[in-house]
Each structure stands twice: as structure tokens, then as C-alpha cells.
Short mmCIF file of C-alpha atoms and ligand atoms in Angstrom, two decimals:
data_model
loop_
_atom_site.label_atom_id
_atom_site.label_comp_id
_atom_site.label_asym_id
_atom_site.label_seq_id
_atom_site.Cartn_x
_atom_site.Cartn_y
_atom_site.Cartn_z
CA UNK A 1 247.16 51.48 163.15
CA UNK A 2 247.11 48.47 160.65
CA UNK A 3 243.50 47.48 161.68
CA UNK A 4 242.81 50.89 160.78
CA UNK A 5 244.17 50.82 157.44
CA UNK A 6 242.70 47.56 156.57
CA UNK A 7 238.93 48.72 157.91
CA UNK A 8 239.68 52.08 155.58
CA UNK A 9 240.39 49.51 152.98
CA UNK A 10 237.28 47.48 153.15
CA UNK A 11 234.83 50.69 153.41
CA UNK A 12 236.51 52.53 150.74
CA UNK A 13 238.06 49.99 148.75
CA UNK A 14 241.33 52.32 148.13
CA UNK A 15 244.40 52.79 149.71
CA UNK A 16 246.96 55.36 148.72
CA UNK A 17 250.69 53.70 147.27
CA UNK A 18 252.16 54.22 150.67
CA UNK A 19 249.42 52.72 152.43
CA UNK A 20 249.18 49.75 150.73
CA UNK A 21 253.09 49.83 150.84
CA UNK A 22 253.00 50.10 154.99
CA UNK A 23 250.30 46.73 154.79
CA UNK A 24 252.68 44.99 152.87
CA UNK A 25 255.76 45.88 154.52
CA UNK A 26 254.34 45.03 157.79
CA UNK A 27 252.69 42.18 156.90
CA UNK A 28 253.64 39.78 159.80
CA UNK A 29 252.04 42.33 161.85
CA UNK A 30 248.32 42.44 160.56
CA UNK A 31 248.07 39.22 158.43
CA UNK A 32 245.51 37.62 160.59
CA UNK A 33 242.84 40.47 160.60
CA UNK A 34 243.45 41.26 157.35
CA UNK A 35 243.09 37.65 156.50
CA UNK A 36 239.92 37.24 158.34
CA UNK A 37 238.60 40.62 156.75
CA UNK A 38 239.07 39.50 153.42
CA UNK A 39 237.31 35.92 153.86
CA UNK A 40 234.49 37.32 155.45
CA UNK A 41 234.09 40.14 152.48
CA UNK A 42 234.14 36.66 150.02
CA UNK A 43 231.97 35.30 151.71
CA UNK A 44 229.70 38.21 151.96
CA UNK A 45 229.65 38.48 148.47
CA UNK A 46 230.10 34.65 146.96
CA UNK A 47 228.30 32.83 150.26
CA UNK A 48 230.27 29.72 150.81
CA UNK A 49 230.95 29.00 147.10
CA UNK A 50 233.73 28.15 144.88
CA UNK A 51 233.64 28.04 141.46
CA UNK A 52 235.81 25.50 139.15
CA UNK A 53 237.34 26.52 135.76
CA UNK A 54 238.28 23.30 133.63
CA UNK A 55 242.05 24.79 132.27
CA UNK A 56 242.61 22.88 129.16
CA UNK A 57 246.17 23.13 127.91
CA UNK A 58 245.68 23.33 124.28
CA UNK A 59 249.46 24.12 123.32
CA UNK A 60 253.63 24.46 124.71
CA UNK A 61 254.31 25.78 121.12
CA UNK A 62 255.33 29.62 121.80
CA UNK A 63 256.88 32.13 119.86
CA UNK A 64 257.83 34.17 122.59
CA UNK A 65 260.67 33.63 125.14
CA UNK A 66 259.86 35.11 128.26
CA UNK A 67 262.58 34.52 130.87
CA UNK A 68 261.03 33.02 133.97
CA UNK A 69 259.12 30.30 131.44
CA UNK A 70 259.29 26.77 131.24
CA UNK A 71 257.74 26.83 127.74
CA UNK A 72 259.57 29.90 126.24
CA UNK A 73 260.82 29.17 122.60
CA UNK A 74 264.42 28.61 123.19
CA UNK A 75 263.96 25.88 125.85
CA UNK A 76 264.93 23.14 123.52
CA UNK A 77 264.18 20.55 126.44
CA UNK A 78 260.71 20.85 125.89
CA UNK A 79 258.70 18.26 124.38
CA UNK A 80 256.11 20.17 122.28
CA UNK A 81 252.73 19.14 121.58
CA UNK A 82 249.25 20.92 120.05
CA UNK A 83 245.87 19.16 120.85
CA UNK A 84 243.64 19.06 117.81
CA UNK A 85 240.32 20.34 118.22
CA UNK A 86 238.91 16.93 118.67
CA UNK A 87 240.92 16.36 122.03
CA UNK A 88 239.99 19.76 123.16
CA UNK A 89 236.02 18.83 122.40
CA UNK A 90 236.99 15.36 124.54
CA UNK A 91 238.63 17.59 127.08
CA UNK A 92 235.57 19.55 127.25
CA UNK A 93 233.21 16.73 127.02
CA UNK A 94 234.78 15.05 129.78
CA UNK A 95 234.86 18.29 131.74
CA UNK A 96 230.87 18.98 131.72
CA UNK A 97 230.26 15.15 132.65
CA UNK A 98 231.95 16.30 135.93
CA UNK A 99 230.07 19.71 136.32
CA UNK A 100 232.06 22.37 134.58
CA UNK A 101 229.99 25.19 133.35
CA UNK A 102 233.30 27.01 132.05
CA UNK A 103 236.31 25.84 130.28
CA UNK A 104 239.80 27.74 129.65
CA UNK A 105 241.58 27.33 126.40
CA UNK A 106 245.23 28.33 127.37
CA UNK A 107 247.95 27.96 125.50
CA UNK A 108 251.58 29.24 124.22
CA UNK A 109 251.23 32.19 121.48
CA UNK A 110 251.14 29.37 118.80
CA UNK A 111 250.38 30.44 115.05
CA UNK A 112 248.25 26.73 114.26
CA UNK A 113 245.81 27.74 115.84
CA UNK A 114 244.83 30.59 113.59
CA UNK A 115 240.83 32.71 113.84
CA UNK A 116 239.53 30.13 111.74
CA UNK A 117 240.47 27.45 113.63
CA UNK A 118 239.87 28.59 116.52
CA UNK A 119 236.32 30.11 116.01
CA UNK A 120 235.06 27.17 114.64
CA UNK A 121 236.33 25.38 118.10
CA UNK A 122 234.31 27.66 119.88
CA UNK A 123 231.13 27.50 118.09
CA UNK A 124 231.42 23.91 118.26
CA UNK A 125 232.17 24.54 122.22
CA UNK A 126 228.94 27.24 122.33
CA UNK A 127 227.06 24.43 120.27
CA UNK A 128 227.08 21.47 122.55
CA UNK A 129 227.28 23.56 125.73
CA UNK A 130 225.00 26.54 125.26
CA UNK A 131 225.15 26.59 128.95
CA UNK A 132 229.05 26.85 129.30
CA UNK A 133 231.60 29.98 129.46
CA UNK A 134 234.28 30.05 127.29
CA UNK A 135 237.80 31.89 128.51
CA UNK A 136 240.26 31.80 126.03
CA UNK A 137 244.20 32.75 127.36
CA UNK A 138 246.20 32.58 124.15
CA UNK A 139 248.50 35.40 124.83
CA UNK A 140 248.32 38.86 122.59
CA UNK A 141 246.41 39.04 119.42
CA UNK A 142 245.03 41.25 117.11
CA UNK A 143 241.64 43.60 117.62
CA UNK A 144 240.82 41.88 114.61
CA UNK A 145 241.67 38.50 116.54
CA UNK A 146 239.80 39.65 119.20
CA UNK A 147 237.02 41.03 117.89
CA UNK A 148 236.42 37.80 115.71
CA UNK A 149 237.05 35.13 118.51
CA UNK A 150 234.31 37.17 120.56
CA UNK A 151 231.54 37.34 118.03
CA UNK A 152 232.50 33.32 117.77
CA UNK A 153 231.25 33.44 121.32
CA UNK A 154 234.16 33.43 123.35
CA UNK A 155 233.08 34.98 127.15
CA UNK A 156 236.52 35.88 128.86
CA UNK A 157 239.77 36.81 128.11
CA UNK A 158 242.65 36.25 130.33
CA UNK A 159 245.92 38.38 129.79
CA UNK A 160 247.81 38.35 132.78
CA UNK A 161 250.15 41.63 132.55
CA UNK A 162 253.09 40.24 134.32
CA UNK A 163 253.82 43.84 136.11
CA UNK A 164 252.56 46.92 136.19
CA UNK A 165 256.33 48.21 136.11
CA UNK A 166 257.22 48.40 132.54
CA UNK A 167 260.70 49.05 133.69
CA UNK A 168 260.38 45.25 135.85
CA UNK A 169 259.00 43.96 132.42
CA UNK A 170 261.58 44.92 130.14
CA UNK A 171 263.66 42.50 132.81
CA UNK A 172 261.66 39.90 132.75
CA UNK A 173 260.76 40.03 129.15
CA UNK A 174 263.16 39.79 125.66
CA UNK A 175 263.74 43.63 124.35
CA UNK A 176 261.19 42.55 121.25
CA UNK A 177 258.06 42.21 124.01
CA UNK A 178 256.39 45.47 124.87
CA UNK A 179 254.67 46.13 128.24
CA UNK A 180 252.76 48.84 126.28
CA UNK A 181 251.45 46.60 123.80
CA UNK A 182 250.46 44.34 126.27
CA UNK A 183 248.28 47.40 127.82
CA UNK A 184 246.91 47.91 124.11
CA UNK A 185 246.09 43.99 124.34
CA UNK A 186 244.35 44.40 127.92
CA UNK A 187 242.53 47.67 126.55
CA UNK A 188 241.13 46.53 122.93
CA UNK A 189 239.66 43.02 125.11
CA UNK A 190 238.06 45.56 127.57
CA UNK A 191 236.45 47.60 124.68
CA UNK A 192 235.20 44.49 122.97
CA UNK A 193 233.08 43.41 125.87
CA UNK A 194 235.23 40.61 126.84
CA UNK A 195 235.44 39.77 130.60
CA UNK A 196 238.71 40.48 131.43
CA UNK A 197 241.06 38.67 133.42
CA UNK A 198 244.60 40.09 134.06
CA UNK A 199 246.99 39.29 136.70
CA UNK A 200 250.99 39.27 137.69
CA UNK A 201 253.49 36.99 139.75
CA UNK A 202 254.41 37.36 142.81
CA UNK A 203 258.14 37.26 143.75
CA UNK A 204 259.24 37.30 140.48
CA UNK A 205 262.99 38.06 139.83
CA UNK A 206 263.80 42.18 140.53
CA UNK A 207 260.52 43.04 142.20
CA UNK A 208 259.99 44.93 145.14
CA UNK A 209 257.42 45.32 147.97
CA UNK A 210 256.36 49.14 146.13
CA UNK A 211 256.01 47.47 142.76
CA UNK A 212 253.86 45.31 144.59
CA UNK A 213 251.65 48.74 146.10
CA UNK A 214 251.68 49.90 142.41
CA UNK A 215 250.02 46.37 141.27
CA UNK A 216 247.26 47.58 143.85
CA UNK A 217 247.07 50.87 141.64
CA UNK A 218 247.12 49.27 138.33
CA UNK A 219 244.44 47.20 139.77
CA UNK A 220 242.31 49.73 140.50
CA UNK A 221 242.56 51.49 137.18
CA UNK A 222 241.88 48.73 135.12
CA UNK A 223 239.00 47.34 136.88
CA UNK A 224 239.50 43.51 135.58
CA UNK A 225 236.94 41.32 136.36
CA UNK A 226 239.39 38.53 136.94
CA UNK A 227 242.84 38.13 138.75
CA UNK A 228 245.27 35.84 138.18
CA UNK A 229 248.28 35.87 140.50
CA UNK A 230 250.63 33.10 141.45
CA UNK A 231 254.09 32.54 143.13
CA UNK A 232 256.82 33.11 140.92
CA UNK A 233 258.66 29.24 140.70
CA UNK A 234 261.84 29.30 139.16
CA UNK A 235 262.28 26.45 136.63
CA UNK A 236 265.38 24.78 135.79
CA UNK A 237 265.96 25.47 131.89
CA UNK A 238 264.89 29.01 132.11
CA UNK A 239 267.54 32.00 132.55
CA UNK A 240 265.99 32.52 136.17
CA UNK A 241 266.64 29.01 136.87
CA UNK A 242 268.67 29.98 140.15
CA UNK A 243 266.19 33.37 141.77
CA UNK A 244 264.23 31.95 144.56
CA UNK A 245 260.85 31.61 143.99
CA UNK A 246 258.13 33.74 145.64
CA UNK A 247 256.24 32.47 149.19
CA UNK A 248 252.32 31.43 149.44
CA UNK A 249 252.58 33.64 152.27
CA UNK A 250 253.20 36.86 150.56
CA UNK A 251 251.07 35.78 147.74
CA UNK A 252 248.04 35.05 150.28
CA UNK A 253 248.75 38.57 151.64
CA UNK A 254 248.20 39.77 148.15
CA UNK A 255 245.10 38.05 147.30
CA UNK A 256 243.21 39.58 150.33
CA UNK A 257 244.58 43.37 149.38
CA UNK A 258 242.85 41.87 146.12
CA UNK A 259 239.90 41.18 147.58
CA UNK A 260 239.01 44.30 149.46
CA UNK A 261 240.17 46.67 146.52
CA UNK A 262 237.97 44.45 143.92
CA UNK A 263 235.07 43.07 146.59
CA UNK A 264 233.42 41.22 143.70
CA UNK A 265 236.31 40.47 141.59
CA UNK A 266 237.00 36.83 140.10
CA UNK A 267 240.23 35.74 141.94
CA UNK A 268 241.80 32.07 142.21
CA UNK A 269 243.70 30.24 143.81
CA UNK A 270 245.83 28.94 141.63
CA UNK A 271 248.32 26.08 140.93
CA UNK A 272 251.25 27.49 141.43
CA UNK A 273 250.23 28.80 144.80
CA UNK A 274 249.36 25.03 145.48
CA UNK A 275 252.87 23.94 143.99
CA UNK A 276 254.96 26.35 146.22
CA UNK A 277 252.85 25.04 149.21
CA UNK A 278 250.91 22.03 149.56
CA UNK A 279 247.49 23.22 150.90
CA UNK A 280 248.24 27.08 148.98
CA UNK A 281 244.92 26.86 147.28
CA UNK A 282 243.34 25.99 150.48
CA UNK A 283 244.97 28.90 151.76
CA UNK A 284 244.40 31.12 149.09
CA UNK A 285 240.67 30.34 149.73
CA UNK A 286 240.85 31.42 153.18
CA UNK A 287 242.38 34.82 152.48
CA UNK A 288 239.97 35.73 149.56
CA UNK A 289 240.35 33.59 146.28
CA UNK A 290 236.77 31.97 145.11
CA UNK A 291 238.09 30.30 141.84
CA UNK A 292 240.10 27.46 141.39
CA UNK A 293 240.93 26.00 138.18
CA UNK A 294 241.61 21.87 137.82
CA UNK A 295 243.55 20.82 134.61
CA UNK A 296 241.54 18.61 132.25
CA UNK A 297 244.36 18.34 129.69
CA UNK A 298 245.17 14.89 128.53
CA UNK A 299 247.99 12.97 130.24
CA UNK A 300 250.77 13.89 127.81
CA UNK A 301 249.90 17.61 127.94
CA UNK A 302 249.73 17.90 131.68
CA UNK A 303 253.51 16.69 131.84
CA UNK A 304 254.63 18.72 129.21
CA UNK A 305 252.71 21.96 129.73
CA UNK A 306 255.95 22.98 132.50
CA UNK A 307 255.68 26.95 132.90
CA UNK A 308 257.79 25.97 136.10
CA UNK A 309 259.35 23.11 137.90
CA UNK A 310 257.24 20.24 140.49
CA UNK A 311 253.93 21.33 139.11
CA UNK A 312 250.96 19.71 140.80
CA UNK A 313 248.34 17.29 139.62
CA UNK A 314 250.43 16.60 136.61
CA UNK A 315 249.46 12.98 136.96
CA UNK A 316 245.76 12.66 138.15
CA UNK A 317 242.88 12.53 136.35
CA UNK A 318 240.09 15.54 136.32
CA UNK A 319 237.93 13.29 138.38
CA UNK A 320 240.54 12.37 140.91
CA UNK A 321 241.54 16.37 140.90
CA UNK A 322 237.94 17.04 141.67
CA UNK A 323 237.50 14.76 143.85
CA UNK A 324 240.63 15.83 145.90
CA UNK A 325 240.17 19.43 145.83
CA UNK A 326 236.37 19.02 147.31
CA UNK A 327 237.75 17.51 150.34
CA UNK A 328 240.69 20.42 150.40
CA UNK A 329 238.06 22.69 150.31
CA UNK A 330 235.47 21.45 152.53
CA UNK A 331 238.15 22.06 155.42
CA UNK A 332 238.04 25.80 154.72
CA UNK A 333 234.30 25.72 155.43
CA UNK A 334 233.40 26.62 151.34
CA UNK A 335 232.19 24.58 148.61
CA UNK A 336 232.25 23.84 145.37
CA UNK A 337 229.49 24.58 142.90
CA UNK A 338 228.53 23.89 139.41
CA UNK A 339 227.72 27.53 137.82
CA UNK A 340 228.96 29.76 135.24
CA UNK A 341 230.54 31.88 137.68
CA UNK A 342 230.21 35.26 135.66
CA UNK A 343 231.23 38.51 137.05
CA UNK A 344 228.52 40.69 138.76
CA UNK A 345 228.60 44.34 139.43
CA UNK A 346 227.81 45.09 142.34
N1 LIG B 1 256.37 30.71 137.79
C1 LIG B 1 255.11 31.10 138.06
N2 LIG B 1 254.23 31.48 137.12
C2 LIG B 1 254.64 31.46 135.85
N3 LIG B 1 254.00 31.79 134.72
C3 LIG B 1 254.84 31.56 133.69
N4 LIG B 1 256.02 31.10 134.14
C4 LIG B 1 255.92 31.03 135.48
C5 LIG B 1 256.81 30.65 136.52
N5 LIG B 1 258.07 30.25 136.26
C6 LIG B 1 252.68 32.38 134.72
C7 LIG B 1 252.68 33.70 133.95
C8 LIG B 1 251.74 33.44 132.80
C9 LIG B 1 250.86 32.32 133.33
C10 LIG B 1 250.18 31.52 132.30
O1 LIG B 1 251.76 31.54 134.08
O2 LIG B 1 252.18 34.73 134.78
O3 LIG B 1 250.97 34.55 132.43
FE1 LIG B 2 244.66 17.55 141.68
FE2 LIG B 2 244.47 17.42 144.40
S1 LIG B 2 243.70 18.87 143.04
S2 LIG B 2 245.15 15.90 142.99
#
């Protein structure tokens, strides 16, 4: 019955709530095929290939104070930093010298770094990389923001919404933070032509297994061309400090649901998945991810960019990161590649 639903999946790339629900709920039941499934739609789609994102961490300054975050405003045990725009233009120069093709500029919602500074980042970016992507994920902004940080050049746009329960965000969010405007956010980056990335945790304090269906819905609405999703980690100076954290294995579960709803979709593994388990972004790979995204922030930023406890890589260089993650994910039979990586329709 579970094969069935996941071969309905991959030929019609839907599911209804309670479908999705019963895959999820029975999970330990049909993780295997739907594993396999998922890998071999990747792979049928990306060939072997991974693509690399070079994250730079540009800023912990935030004004908001979400309440699973290591960086939120009221963690006073933060040591804040900005990097100018000359360390992000080392960041990225050291980043192409070791085969990125796109860098991410993410970042705390931090009022330095205003249009102007940042659109003359990016054309400087665009400049000496014509050949290069540039995501920006700097939290909500204006249209006017927008609008003016795309026609700078910017590419992408990541936004993760959190959860597509705007009841579960008012509980995981301060009362002045608005899932709704968040939406606007996701919609007015859509409309101005911006790749869009969006994206929610997994485990995070108060969900359930059907807010986890209805991510699968929201999903399919919104049509991102990215998806970011990651364990939930708890970390120690926020006001979740003591909910578990979520499991690589239900997050793996949820990448390959990912995969076959959104066969072309963008989709990493990411960091936190290979925090919460040591070869997670190996794993992630196997079950459907094709992105992964090494830091290239400077030293100092790395350690102090803490959106949750025991990060990874916090103290390696890019080119030992690289290095490390192309023997990772050589075991899983992929490979990484030096390309753009844009989104294609298919
Ligand atoms: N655990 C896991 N992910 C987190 N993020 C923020 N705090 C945590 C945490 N404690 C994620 C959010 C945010 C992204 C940059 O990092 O989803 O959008
Ligand atoms: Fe950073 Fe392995 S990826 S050390």
C-alpha cells in the first residue's frame, strides 16, 4: 500500500494531506523504497552531480528575536560582528579560486547594510564574476528592497518560511512577526523574477506530523525553486533551549517527499542536518538533496554566526571543507561540480 502511494507520488507528483500524512506516519515502514525512489528521480534529473553554494555569513546583528535562534536580538551572549564589503569580496575571491560559481550572502535582518550598500556589493560581485550567481538571504525587505537589489543583479532569494502553520508561527515567532507578511515577502520575490528559495525546520518546538503533510501542500502552491530544510537544534541561550531537537531521519524522510513533489527543485543538504548527524549531508544526498552549501566566512564569523548549538565546520577552512565533503560525497556515488546550478523547468 505504501509502495503504491510513493509510485502515485513520483508519476503525479501530488499526494492528497492524508496521503502524505499516512507516508509520514508510517515512515519506518516504506523509508527504504521511498528513499531509493527519490535518489534515483535526482539522479534522473541532476546525473551524478552536486552543486556547492559558498554561504558567506555577512552578519549576527538582528533585529528580530525569533525563539529557536542563536542570533535573535536579546541573546546578549552573542558576540556580534558585520563583515565589510571588502571581507565579503575576499570571501568571494577566495571562494571562486576553489570553484564556486555561486555565493550566498546571509545574514541577520541588520539595518548597515542598507540598498546602497548592498547593491554596490553586488555589482562589484557581478563585476569580477560575470560568471557567478548571486543568492542573497537577508531576511524580509521591502518590494522596493527587492526590486532594487535585483536590478543590482542579485539571482536568488532565499526566505525560508519557517511553517506553513501560521498558528505554529505565531509560537515560534514574537507577536510583532507576521507569518502573512512573510507570505507577502515570499510573493513580491516571486513577482520580481527572483529565484526563490523557501524552506522550514523540521522538528521544531509544537509541530506535528500533519503540519508536516501541510508543508507538502504549501510546497506545492508556491512552486519555489529552492528548499531549504534542516533539523530543528535547540541552542542553549534561546527560550527553546530545553525542546529536543528534530532527527536526520525524519528530516531525510522529508527531503525525498521533497523531491518527488518538486522533481527538479533545488534542495540541500544542509548543515544542520550534518550537525544533528555526522554523515546527515551524506544522507541527505542519498534521499534526494543535490546542493550543499560550505561556509566561506572568515574564522571569527564562523564561530560566532551560532543559529544553534555544536555547529559543524566552524573551524576549517573552505579548502579543507571542500576537500572533506568531496570524499563524503564520493561514497554516495555523486559528485561535485563547478556550475551555476540554476533552476530548470522541466
Ligand atoms: N535550529 C535549526 N535551524 C535553525 N535556524 C535558525 N535557528 C535554528 C535552530 N535553532 C534556521 C532557520 C533560518 C535559517 C537561516 O536557519 O530556518 O531560516
Ligand atoms: Fe567542513 Fe567536512 S565539510 S570539514
Amino acid at each position: 500500500m505504501y509502495k503504491q502511494l510513493i509510485d502515485k507520488l513520483e508519476r503525479e507528483r501530488t499526494l492528497s494531506r492524508n496521503e502524505y500524512l499516512t507516508l509520514i506516519k508510517n515512515r519506518d515502514k516504506c523509508r527504504d523504497y521511498l528513499t531509493a525512489r527519490a535518489f534515483a528521480v535526482r539522479n534522473k534529473v541532476f546525473g551524478n552531480t552536486v552543486y556547492i553554494r559558498g554561504l558567506i555569513e555577512i552578519s549576527n546583528f538582528c533585529k528580530n528575536d525569533c525563539f529557536y535562534c542563536g542570533i535573535r536580538r536579546s541573546n546578549k551572549n552573542v558576540k556580534r560582528y558585520r563583515l565589510t564589503p571588502d571581507e565579503i569580496l575576499s570571501c568571494a575571491d577566495e571562494g571562486y579560486k576553489l570553484g564556486f560559481r555561486t555565493f550566498v550572502l546571509q545574514g541577520g535582518e541588520d539595518a548597515y547594510y542598507t540598498d546602497e550598500v548592498l547593491c554596490s556589493l553586488i555589482r562589484e560581485i557581478k563585476e569580477r564574476y560575470p560568471d557567478c550567481a548571486v543568492t542573497l538571504s537577508l531576511g524580509e525587505r521591502s518590494y522596493k528592497s527587492y526590486k532594487a537589489l535585483k536590478e543590482a543583479g542579485a539571482d536568488r532569494y532565499l526566505l525560508r518560511h519557517e511553517t506553513a502553520n501560521f498558528e505554529h508561527y505565531a509560537r515560534l515567532h514574537p507577536k510583532e512577526m507576521d507569518f502573512f507578511r512573510r507570505l507577502g515577502c515570499i510573493n513580491d520575490l516571486k513577482a520580481l523574477g527572483y529565484q526563490v528559495g523557501v524552506g522550514f525546520m523540521v522538528g521544531s518546538p509544537y509541530q506535528t506530523l500533519e503540519d508536516l503533510a501541510d508543508e507538502m501542500l504549501f510546497l506545492m502552491q508556491i512552486k519555489p525553486q529552492m528548499v531549504g530544510i534542516g533539523p530543528f537544534i535547540s541552542q542553549k541561550d534561546t527560550p527553546f533551549k530545553d525542546f529536543e531537537s528534530g532527527s536526520a531521519e525524519l528530516t531525510t524522510f522529508m527531503l525525498s517527499l521533497i523531491r518527488l513533489t518538486l522533481p527538479n527543485v533545488l534542495l540541500p543538504a544542509t548543515t544542520a542536518l550534518g550537525t544533528i548527524e555526522l554523515d546527515g549531508r551524506e544522507k541527505g544526498i542519498l534521499a534526494g538533496a543535490n546542493v550543499l552549501m560550505p561556509n566561506l566566512s572568515p574564522s571569527f564569523a564562523k564561530k560566532n554566526y551560532n543559529l544553534y548549538d555544536n555547529k559543524i565546520c566552524t573551524g576549517d577552512e573552505a579548502a579543507k571543507c571542500i576537500e572533506c565533503l568531496k570524499q563524503r560525497i564520493k561514497k554516495t556515488g555523486c559528485e561535485i561540480t563547478v556550475a551555476r546550478g540554476d533552476y530548470n523547468e522541466i
